[in-house]
Short mmCIF file of C-alpha atoms and ligand atoms in Angstrom, two decimals:
data_model
loop_
_atom_site.label_atom_id
_atom_site.label_comp_id
_atom_site.label_asym_id
_atom_site.label_seq_id
_atom_site.Cartn_x
_atom_site.Cartn_y
_atom_site.Cartn_z
CA UNK O 1337 17.55 -8.74 -14.45
CA UNK O 1338 16.60 -10.08 -11.04
CA UNK O 1339 15.18 -13.59 -10.84
CA UNK O 1340 12.02 -12.64 -8.97
CA UNK O 1341 11.07 -9.46 -10.87
CA UNK O 1342 10.54 -9.41 -14.58
CA UNK O 1343 10.15 -6.13 -16.47
CA UNK O 1344 7.75 -7.03 -19.27
CA UNK O 1345 7.52 -3.61 -20.88
CA UNK O 1346 8.77 -0.09 -20.28
CA UNK O 1347 6.66 2.84 -21.47
CA UNK O 1348 8.43 4.93 -24.12
CA UNK O 1349 7.05 8.29 -22.99
CA UNK O 1350 6.93 8.02 -19.19
CA UNK O 1351 8.66 6.05 -16.46
CA UNK O 1352 5.74 3.56 -16.34
CA UNK O 1353 6.62 -0.13 -16.23
CA UNK O 1354 4.68 -3.36 -16.69
CA UNK O 1355 6.20 -6.04 -14.49
CA UNK O 1356 5.74 -9.38 -12.76
CA UNK O 1357 6.88 -10.06 -9.19
CA UNK O 1358 7.18 -13.68 -8.11
CA UNK O 1359 6.40 -14.59 -4.49
CA UNK O 1360 5.98 -17.84 -2.57
CA UNK O 1361 2.20 -17.49 -2.94
CA UNK O 1362 2.10 -16.67 -6.63
CA UNK O 1363 3.05 -13.95 -9.10
CA UNK O 1364 1.83 -10.35 -8.92
CA UNK O 1365 1.23 -8.40 -12.10
CA UNK O 1366 2.41 -4.80 -11.71
CA UNK O 1367 1.45 -1.95 -11.48
CA UNK O 1368 -0.74 -3.20 -8.63
CA UNK O 1369 -2.82 -1.90 -5.73
CA UNK O 1370 -2.75 -3.87 -2.46
CA UNK O 1371 -5.88 -3.73 -0.26
CA UNK O 1372 -5.06 -3.07 3.38
CA UNK O 1373 -5.81 -5.85 5.88
CA UNK O 1374 -4.12 -4.44 8.99
CA UNK O 1375 -5.74 -6.80 11.51
CA UNK O 1376 -5.55 -9.94 9.33
CA UNK O 1377 -8.79 -8.91 7.63
CA UNK O 1378 -9.72 -6.50 4.87
CA UNK O 1379 -12.54 -4.91 6.87
CA UNK O 1380 -15.96 -6.22 5.90
CA UNK O 1381 -14.90 -8.72 3.21
CA UNK O 1382 -14.27 -12.46 3.25
CA UNK O 1383 -11.06 -13.72 1.60
CA UNK O 1384 -13.23 -15.24 -1.14
CA UNK O 1385 -14.72 -11.80 -1.87
CA UNK O 1386 -11.25 -10.23 -1.81
CA UNK O 1387 -10.02 -12.71 -4.37
CA UNK O 1388 -13.03 -13.33 -6.60
CA UNK O 1389 -15.04 -10.10 -6.42
CA UNK O 1390 -12.33 -7.51 -5.81
CA UNK O 1391 -9.69 -9.31 -7.89
CA UNK O 1392 -6.90 -8.59 -5.39
CA UNK O 1393 -3.56 -10.24 -6.12
CA UNK O 1394 -1.85 -9.34 -2.84
CA UNK O 1395 -2.98 -7.85 0.47
CA UNK O 1396 -1.28 -6.07 3.35
CA UNK O 1397 -0.96 -6.99 7.00
CA UNK O 1398 0.72 -5.13 9.84
CA UNK O 1399 3.43 -6.18 12.26
CA UNK O 1400 2.52 -3.51 14.82
CA UNK O 1401 -1.09 -4.64 15.22
CA UNK O 1402 -0.64 -8.39 14.83
CA UNK O 1403 2.28 -8.46 17.26
CA UNK O 1404 0.17 -6.75 19.94
CA UNK O 1405 -2.91 -8.83 19.22
CA UNK O 1406 -3.14 -11.82 18.87
CA UNK O 1407 0.70 -12.14 18.92
CA UNK O 1408 2.97 -13.46 16.17
CA UNK O 1409 3.80 -16.74 17.95
CA UNK O 1410 0.13 -17.70 18.01
CA UNK O 1411 -0.09 -16.97 14.28
CA UNK O 1412 3.10 -18.96 13.65
CA UNK O 1413 1.71 -21.90 15.65
CA UNK O 1414 -1.57 -21.67 13.73
CA UNK O 1415 0.40 -22.26 10.52
CA UNK O 1416 1.27 -18.66 9.57
CA UNK O 1417 -0.81 -15.64 8.61
CA UNK O 1418 -2.05 -17.10 5.31
CA UNK O 1419 -3.56 -20.12 7.03
CA UNK O 1420 -4.72 -18.14 10.09
CA UNK O 1421 -6.83 -15.79 7.94
CA UNK O 1422 -7.47 -18.25 5.13
CA UNK O 1423 -5.92 -16.14 2.37
CA UNK O 1424 -3.68 -18.14 0.06
CA UNK O 1425 -2.40 -15.23 -2.05
CA UNK O 1426 0.69 -13.12 -1.36
CA UNK O 1427 0.87 -10.95 1.78
CA UNK O 1428 3.07 -7.93 2.37
CA UNK O 1429 3.54 -6.76 5.96
CA UNK O 1430 4.69 -3.36 7.14
CA UNK O 1431 7.36 -3.53 9.81
CA UNK O 1432 5.52 -1.73 12.60
CA UNK O 1433 7.98 1.00 13.59
CA UNK O 1434 6.04 3.64 11.66
CA UNK O 1435 2.77 2.66 13.36
CA UNK O 1436 4.48 2.45 16.78
CA UNK O 1437 5.33 6.09 16.33
CA UNK O 1438 1.98 7.23 15.02
CA UNK O 1439 -0.41 5.06 17.09
CA UNK O 1440 1.24 4.10 20.37
CA UNK O 1441 1.45 6.05 23.60
CA UNK O 1442 4.82 7.41 24.73
CA UNK O 1443 6.99 6.08 21.91
CA UNK O 1444 10.74 6.61 22.19
CA UNK O 1445 13.14 6.22 19.30
CA UNK O 1446 16.74 5.19 19.91
CA UNK O 1447 19.50 3.65 17.82
CA UNK O 1448 18.22 0.22 18.89
CA UNK O 1449 14.62 0.75 17.75
CA UNK O 1450 11.28 2.05 19.03
CA UNK O 1451 10.11 1.51 22.63
CA UNK O 1452 6.45 2.27 23.19
CA UNK O 1453 3.34 1.50 25.19
CA UNK O 1454 0.67 -0.54 23.47
CA UNK O 1455 -2.37 1.53 22.48
CA UNK O 1456 -4.47 -1.46 23.60
CA UNK O 1457 -3.41 -2.05 27.20
CA UNK O 1458 -0.45 0.24 27.90
CA UNK O 1459 2.05 -2.66 28.11
CA UNK O 1460 5.67 -1.90 27.19
CA UNK O 1461 6.80 -3.15 23.78
CA UNK O 1462 10.02 -2.78 21.82
CA UNK O 1463 10.54 -3.07 18.06
CA UNK O 1464 14.04 -3.05 16.56
CA UNK O 1465 15.50 -4.75 13.47
CA UNK O 1466 15.61 -8.18 15.17
CA UNK O 1467 12.07 -7.95 16.53
CA UNK O 1468 10.44 -6.82 13.27
CA UNK O 1469 12.22 -9.44 11.20
CA UNK O 1470 11.38 -12.21 13.71
CA UNK O 1471 7.71 -11.19 13.87
CA UNK O 1472 7.41 -11.07 10.08
CA UNK O 1473 9.11 -14.48 9.82
CA UNK O 1474 6.55 -15.82 12.35
CA UNK O 1475 3.77 -14.38 10.22
CA UNK O 1476 5.28 -15.96 7.10
CA UNK O 1477 5.00 -12.71 5.07
CA UNK O 1478 5.81 -13.01 1.40
CA UNK O 1479 7.19 -9.48 1.49
CA UNK O 1480 8.54 -8.16 4.80
CA UNK O 1481 9.45 -4.50 5.23
CA UNK O 1482 12.55 -3.31 7.08
CA UNK O 1483 12.20 -1.02 10.09
CA UNK O 1484 12.81 2.60 9.08
CA UNK O 1485 12.81 6.07 10.63
CA UNK O 1486 10.21 8.28 9.03
CA UNK O 1487 10.97 11.92 9.86
CA UNK O 1488 7.97 14.23 10.38
CA UNK O 1489 6.98 16.79 7.74
CA UNK O 1490 8.32 19.42 7.83
CA UNK O 1491 11.60 18.60 9.54
CA UNK O 1492 15.03 20.16 9.95
CA UNK O 1493 17.63 19.00 7.48
CA UNK O 1494 20.05 17.90 10.22
CA UNK O 1495 17.37 15.68 11.73
CA UNK O 1496 16.54 14.28 8.32
CA UNK O 1497 20.19 13.38 7.66
CA UNK O 1498 20.20 11.43 10.93
CA UNK O 1499 16.95 9.65 9.99
CA UNK O 1500 18.33 8.70 6.57
CA UNK O 1501 21.57 7.38 8.08
CA UNK O 1502 19.72 5.37 10.72
CA UNK O 1503 17.32 4.02 8.11
CA UNK O 1504 20.29 2.68 6.13
CA UNK O 1505 21.87 1.13 9.24
CA UNK O 1506 18.58 -0.52 10.20
CA UNK O 1507 18.03 -1.78 6.64
CA UNK O 1508 21.47 -3.39 6.69
CA UNK O 1509 20.76 -5.00 10.08
CA UNK O 1510 17.38 -6.31 8.86
CA UNK O 1511 18.97 -7.85 5.79
CA UNK O 1512 21.63 -9.60 7.86
CA UNK O 1513 19.04 -10.96 10.30
CA UNK O 1514 16.77 -12.17 7.49
CA UNK O 1515 19.73 -13.82 5.77
CA UNK O 1516 20.93 -15.53 8.97
CA UNK O 1517 17.49 -16.87 9.94
CA UNK O 1518 16.88 -18.21 6.43
CA UNK O 1519 13.93 -15.92 5.63
CA UNK O 1520 15.75 -14.44 2.65
CA UNK O 1521 16.99 -17.29 0.52
CA UNK O 1522 13.83 -19.35 0.99
CA UNK O 1523 11.76 -17.27 -1.43
CA UNK O 1524 10.54 -14.58 0.99
CA UNK O 1525 11.36 -11.01 0.04
CA UNK O 1526 12.51 -8.10 2.18
CA UNK O 1527 11.99 -4.55 0.90
CA UNK O 1528 14.02 -1.54 2.08
CA UNK O 1529 12.36 1.86 2.58
CA UNK O 1530 13.88 5.11 1.30
CA UNK O 1531 13.33 8.27 3.38
CA UNK O 1532 14.60 11.85 3.03
CA UNK O 1533 11.53 14.03 3.62
CA UNK O 1534 11.40 17.10 1.34
CA UNK O 1535 15.15 17.22 0.65
CA UNK O 1536 15.85 15.99 -2.86
CA UNK O 1537 19.54 15.39 -2.18
CA UNK O 1538 18.65 13.25 0.86
CA UNK O 1539 15.98 11.37 -1.10
CA UNK O 1540 18.64 10.50 -3.67
CA UNK O 1541 21.20 9.62 -1.00
CA UNK O 1542 18.74 7.34 0.80
CA UNK O 1543 17.77 5.58 -2.44
CA UNK O 1544 21.40 5.12 -3.50
CA UNK O 1545 22.62 3.86 -0.12
CA UNK O 1546 19.81 1.30 0.01
CA UNK O 1547 20.28 0.31 -3.64
CA UNK O 1548 23.86 -0.55 -2.75
CA UNK O 1549 22.55 -3.13 -0.24
CA UNK O 1550 20.83 -5.10 -3.02
CA UNK O 1551 17.33 -5.73 -1.60
CA UNK O 1552 14.70 -7.73 -3.54
CA UNK O 1553 12.55 -4.55 -3.66
CA UNK O 1554 12.29 -0.96 -2.51
CA UNK O 1555 9.68 1.32 -1.01
CA UNK O 1556 9.40 5.08 -0.93
CA UNK O 1557 8.41 6.02 2.62
CA UNK O 1558 7.80 9.30 4.40
CA UNK O 1559 5.21 10.45 1.87
CA UNK O 1560 1.61 11.27 2.70
CA UNK O 1561 2.67 12.50 6.14
CA UNK O 1562 0.95 15.88 5.90
CA UNK O 1563 2.72 17.45 2.93
CA UNK O 1564 0.70 18.97 0.07
CA UNK O 1565 0.16 16.75 -2.99
CA UNK O 1566 2.67 18.54 -5.31
CA UNK O 1567 5.34 18.11 -2.63
CA UNK O 1568 4.47 14.42 -2.28
CA UNK O 1569 4.80 13.86 -6.04
CA UNK O 1570 8.06 15.82 -6.09
CA UNK O 1571 9.48 13.50 -3.43
CA UNK O 1572 8.38 10.37 -5.27
CA UNK O 1573 9.96 11.72 -8.46
CA UNK O 1574 13.14 12.60 -6.56
CA UNK O 1575 13.45 9.01 -5.29
CA UNK O 1576 12.22 6.55 -7.93
CA UNK O 1577 14.95 7.20 -10.56
CA UNK O 1578 17.66 6.34 -8.04
CA UNK O 1579 16.18 2.98 -7.07
CA UNK O 1580 17.38 -0.06 -9.03
CA UNK O 1581 15.51 -0.34 -12.31
CA UNK O 1582 15.30 -4.13 -12.11
CA UNK O 1583 13.56 -4.23 -8.70
CA UNK O 1584 9.94 -3.48 -7.79
CA UNK O 1585 9.17 -0.03 -6.35
CA UNK O 1586 6.40 0.63 -3.86
CA UNK O 1587 5.08 3.92 -2.41
CA UNK O 1588 3.71 3.36 1.08
CA UNK O 1589 0.26 4.56 2.10
CA UNK O 1590 -0.89 6.18 -1.17
CA UNK O 1591 -3.05 7.31 -2.90
CA UNK O 1592 -6.07 8.65 -4.81
CA UNK O 1593 -6.69 7.25 -8.33
CA UNK O 1594 -5.04 10.25 -10.10
CA UNK O 1595 -2.09 10.15 -7.70
CA UNK O 1596 -1.51 6.48 -8.47
CA UNK O 1597 -1.53 7.13 -12.23
CA UNK O 1598 0.97 9.98 -11.75
CA UNK O 1599 3.19 7.74 -9.62
CA UNK O 1600 3.01 4.93 -12.18
CA UNK O 1601 4.32 7.48 -14.70
CA UNK O 1602 7.14 8.19 -12.24
CA UNK O 1603 8.10 4.50 -12.28
CA UNK O 1604 6.25 3.16 -9.22
CA UNK O 1605 4.90 -0.41 -9.37
CA UNK O 1606 3.02 -1.01 -6.10
CA UNK O 1607 0.58 0.93 -3.91
CA UNK O 1608 -1.40 0.48 -0.72
CA UNK O 1609 -3.89 2.83 0.86
CA UNK O 1610 -6.74 2.66 3.37
CA UNK O 1611 -8.65 5.30 1.35
CA UNK O 1612 -10.95 3.08 -0.77
CA UNK O 1613 -11.93 0.81 2.12
CA UNK O 1614 -12.09 3.53 4.79
CA UNK O 1615 -14.27 5.96 2.82
CA UNK O 1616 -16.62 3.11 1.83
CA UNK O 1617 -17.56 2.77 5.49
CA UNK O 1618 -18.65 6.39 5.34
CA UNK O 1619 -20.79 6.04 2.21
CA UNK O 1620 -18.24 7.24 -0.37
CA UNK O 1621 -17.76 5.44 -3.68
CA UNK O 1622 -15.43 5.85 -6.64
CA UNK O 1623 -16.54 6.54 -10.20
CA UNK O 1624 -14.65 7.58 -13.35
CA UNK O 1625 -16.15 11.04 -12.64
CA UNK O 1626 -14.70 11.32 -9.16
CA UNK O 1627 -15.63 10.20 -5.67
CA UNK O 1628 -19.31 10.58 -4.70
CA UNK O 1629 -21.28 9.92 -1.52
CA UNK O 1630 -24.25 7.59 -1.58
CA UNK O 1631 -25.89 9.53 1.30
CA UNK O 1632 -26.56 12.39 -1.12
CA UNK O 1633 -30.34 12.79 -1.51
CA UNK O 1634 -30.03 12.79 -5.32
CA UNK O 1635 -29.39 9.03 -5.12
CA UNK O 1636 -32.58 8.29 -3.14
CA UNK O 1637 -34.61 7.22 -6.19
CA UNK O 1638 -31.70 6.46 -8.54
CA UNK O 1639 -32.10 2.95 -9.97
CA UNK O 1640 -28.73 2.86 -11.78
CA UNK O 1641 -25.72 0.92 -10.46
CA UNK O 1642 -22.88 2.85 -8.75
CA UNK O 1643 -20.99 2.85 -12.07
CA UNK O 1644 -22.97 1.95 -15.18
CA UNK O 1645 -21.35 -0.98 -16.97
CA UNK O 1646 -18.85 -1.74 -14.22
CA UNK O 1647 -18.33 -5.48 -13.87
CA UNK O 1648 -18.35 -6.10 -10.15
CA UNK O 1649 -20.78 -7.83 -7.78
CA UNK O 1650 -22.08 -4.55 -6.34
CA UNK O 1651 -22.65 -2.87 -9.71
CA UNK O 1652 -24.12 -6.00 -11.32
CA UNK O 1653 -26.69 -6.56 -8.60
CA UNK O 1654 -27.62 -3.40 -6.68
CA UNK O 1655 -28.98 0.07 -7.39
CA UNK O 1656 -27.82 3.37 -5.92
CA UNK O 1657 -31.25 3.70 -4.27
CA UNK O 1658 -30.81 0.34 -2.50
CA UNK O 1659 -27.23 1.08 -1.43
CA UNK O 1660 -28.32 4.50 -0.12
CA UNK O 1661 -31.12 2.86 1.82
CA UNK O 1662 -28.65 0.39 3.43
CA UNK O 1663 -26.29 3.22 4.31
CA UNK O 1664 -28.99 5.46 5.80
CA UNK O 1665 -30.33 2.47 7.79
CA UNK O 1666 -26.73 1.80 9.02
CA UNK O 1667 -26.90 -1.77 7.73
CA UNK O 1668 -23.52 -3.51 7.71
CA UNK O 1669 -24.08 -4.88 4.20
CA UNK O 1670 -23.64 -1.29 2.99
CA UNK O 1671 -19.99 -1.34 4.18
CA UNK O 1672 -19.37 -4.68 2.49
CA UNK O 1673 -20.91 -3.71 -0.86
CA UNK O 1674 -19.27 -0.26 -1.01
CA UNK O 1675 -15.87 -1.62 0.10
CA UNK O 1676 -16.12 -4.34 -2.55
CA UNK O 1677 -16.94 -1.74 -5.23
CA UNK O 1678 -14.19 0.70 -4.21
CA UNK O 1679 -11.47 -1.93 -4.02
CA UNK O 1680 -12.57 -3.41 -7.34
CA UNK O 1681 -12.48 0.09 -8.83
CA UNK O 1682 -8.86 0.47 -7.67
CA UNK O 1683 -7.85 -3.00 -8.93
CA UNK O 1684 -9.62 -2.37 -12.22
CA UNK O 1685 -7.75 0.93 -12.64
CA UNK O 1686 -4.48 -0.95 -12.21
CA UNK O 1687 -5.61 -3.55 -14.75
CA UNK O 1688 -6.36 -0.78 -17.25
CA UNK O 1689 -2.98 0.85 -16.54
CA UNK O 1690 -1.20 -2.46 -17.19
CA UNK O 1691 -3.08 -2.94 -20.46
CA UNK O 1692 -2.28 0.63 -21.60
CA UNK O 1693 1.42 0.25 -20.79
CA UNK O 1694 1.42 -2.96 -22.83
CA UNK O 1695 -0.48 -1.26 -25.68
CA UNK O 1696 1.95 1.68 -25.66
CA UNK O 1697 -0.60 4.46 -25.04
CA UNK O 1698 -0.39 4.82 -21.25
CA UNK O 1699 0.52 8.51 -21.32
CA UNK O 1700 -2.42 9.64 -23.48
CA UNK O 1701 -4.91 7.36 -21.72
CA UNK O 1702 -3.83 8.37 -18.24
CA UNK O 1703 -4.03 12.12 -19.04
CA UNK O 1704 -7.61 11.77 -20.27
CA UNK O 1705 -8.57 9.46 -17.37
CA UNK O 1706 -7.29 12.01 -14.84
CA UNK O 1707 -8.96 14.91 -16.67
CA UNK O 1708 -12.37 13.26 -16.55
CA UNK O 1709 -11.97 12.19 -12.90
CA UNK O 1710 -10.85 15.63 -11.75
CA UNK O 1711 -13.60 17.41 -13.73
CA UNK O 1712 -16.15 15.24 -11.91
CA UNK O 1713 -14.71 16.12 -8.50
CA UNK O 1714 -15.31 19.87 -9.03
N1 GUN W 1368 3.48 3.56 5.82
C1 GUN W 1368 3.31 4.78 5.26
N2 GUN W 1368 4.48 5.46 5.23
C2 GUN W 1368 5.42 4.66 5.79
C3 GUN W 1368 6.84 4.82 6.05
O1 GUN W 1368 7.47 5.84 5.76
N3 GUN W 1368 7.46 3.75 6.65
C4 GUN W 1368 6.78 2.61 6.99
N4 GUN W 1368 7.45 1.61 7.56
N5 GUN W 1368 5.46 2.45 6.76
C5 GUN W 1368 4.80 3.46 6.17
#
C-alpha cells in the first residue's frame, strides 16, 4: 500500500473503491468530485461557500490560464495559489498542454512541448515538461499533472502510438524534474496521464508504461473529446484495470451524474467537470430526476425548493419561483445560488456513493439511482 493513498474498502461486486488520499492541505475522501476553478476562482462562489455550502474537499486550477494571467511568479511571490485565492484546502492543477492545444491560437506540438500564441494577447508561449512542472511548483499545487499529448478523436492508430510514446517520455521527464526540484518528496503529488484514444491495446500499453514509472497517482485522459458516451466508458474500462490498484485514479473532464457512478464502478476515484457550474449560469439545475431548467414557465409559481429535502443553502432558503425570477431578471445571485446547488448536488452524490461502498450495496443503489435520473431526463 502506498503511504499517501489508503484503500478503505473495495466493493465486492464492482470495481468501486472507498479511499483516502493525503495531501499537504488535508485528506480527501474518495470517490470525490473536484469543482473547477480554472482562473483561481470557482465562478460565482467565495471560498467560504465552496467549503461550507458546497462541501468541496479539493478544487482545480489551471496552469495554462494562470501562467498567462496573472503569471505564476506573481502567485508564488504572493505566497502560492492557496494564499492568493484564500482557499486552504487541496488544489489540483492541470498541466496546461491540453488547453494550449484546445484554446490557444496557432499551437505547434514538437518533442520539446507545445508552442502557442496566447488567446489573450497573441504573445508567444512555450510549455514543455520543465515549464509545466516549474509553473505548478510556483503555484504550490498539491497535485500537479504531467504534460501529455492528447490525440484527437478519431485518430489514426499510427498517430496514437506516437502520442502514447511521447506521453510516456514526457511523464518520465516531469517526474525527474519534480524530483530534482524537491516538489516530489516534500509531500506534493504528481499524477501521470494515460492516453490511447479508442485503441484498447494502446490504452493498456499507456497505463502499463506509466504504472512502471511509479507515480503517486494516475489520470485517464483523452476522454470526453467528442466520442459518444459508450465509447468513452469503454476507454475508461480499458484503462483503469491496468493502473496500479494502490494509487488514486482520476478521469479528466467528466462527467454527468450517471457517468460518474458508472466510472466509480469501473474503479475511478476522482472526477472534475465544468458541467455543474457552467450549466448553472444558464439556468440548469440537477435533481434526482434529471437536469431541469429554471427558465421553464412551469416553475414561475412553484414555491418548492429546487430539490425537496435537499440540505443546501439554496434549497433551504429559496423557492423555484424566486430562483426563476432572478434568472429571468439576469440577476447575478441566480448564478451563485444555482452553482452552489449544482456543485453541492455533485458532492452529495459522491458522499452517497462513498457511504454505499462502505455499506456494501453500491451496485444495487447506483443502478436504481441511475434508473430514476435517466427516467426523469426523458
Ligand atoms: N482535461 C481533459 N482531458 C485531458 C487530457 O487528456 N489531458 C490533460 N492534460 N487535461 C485534460
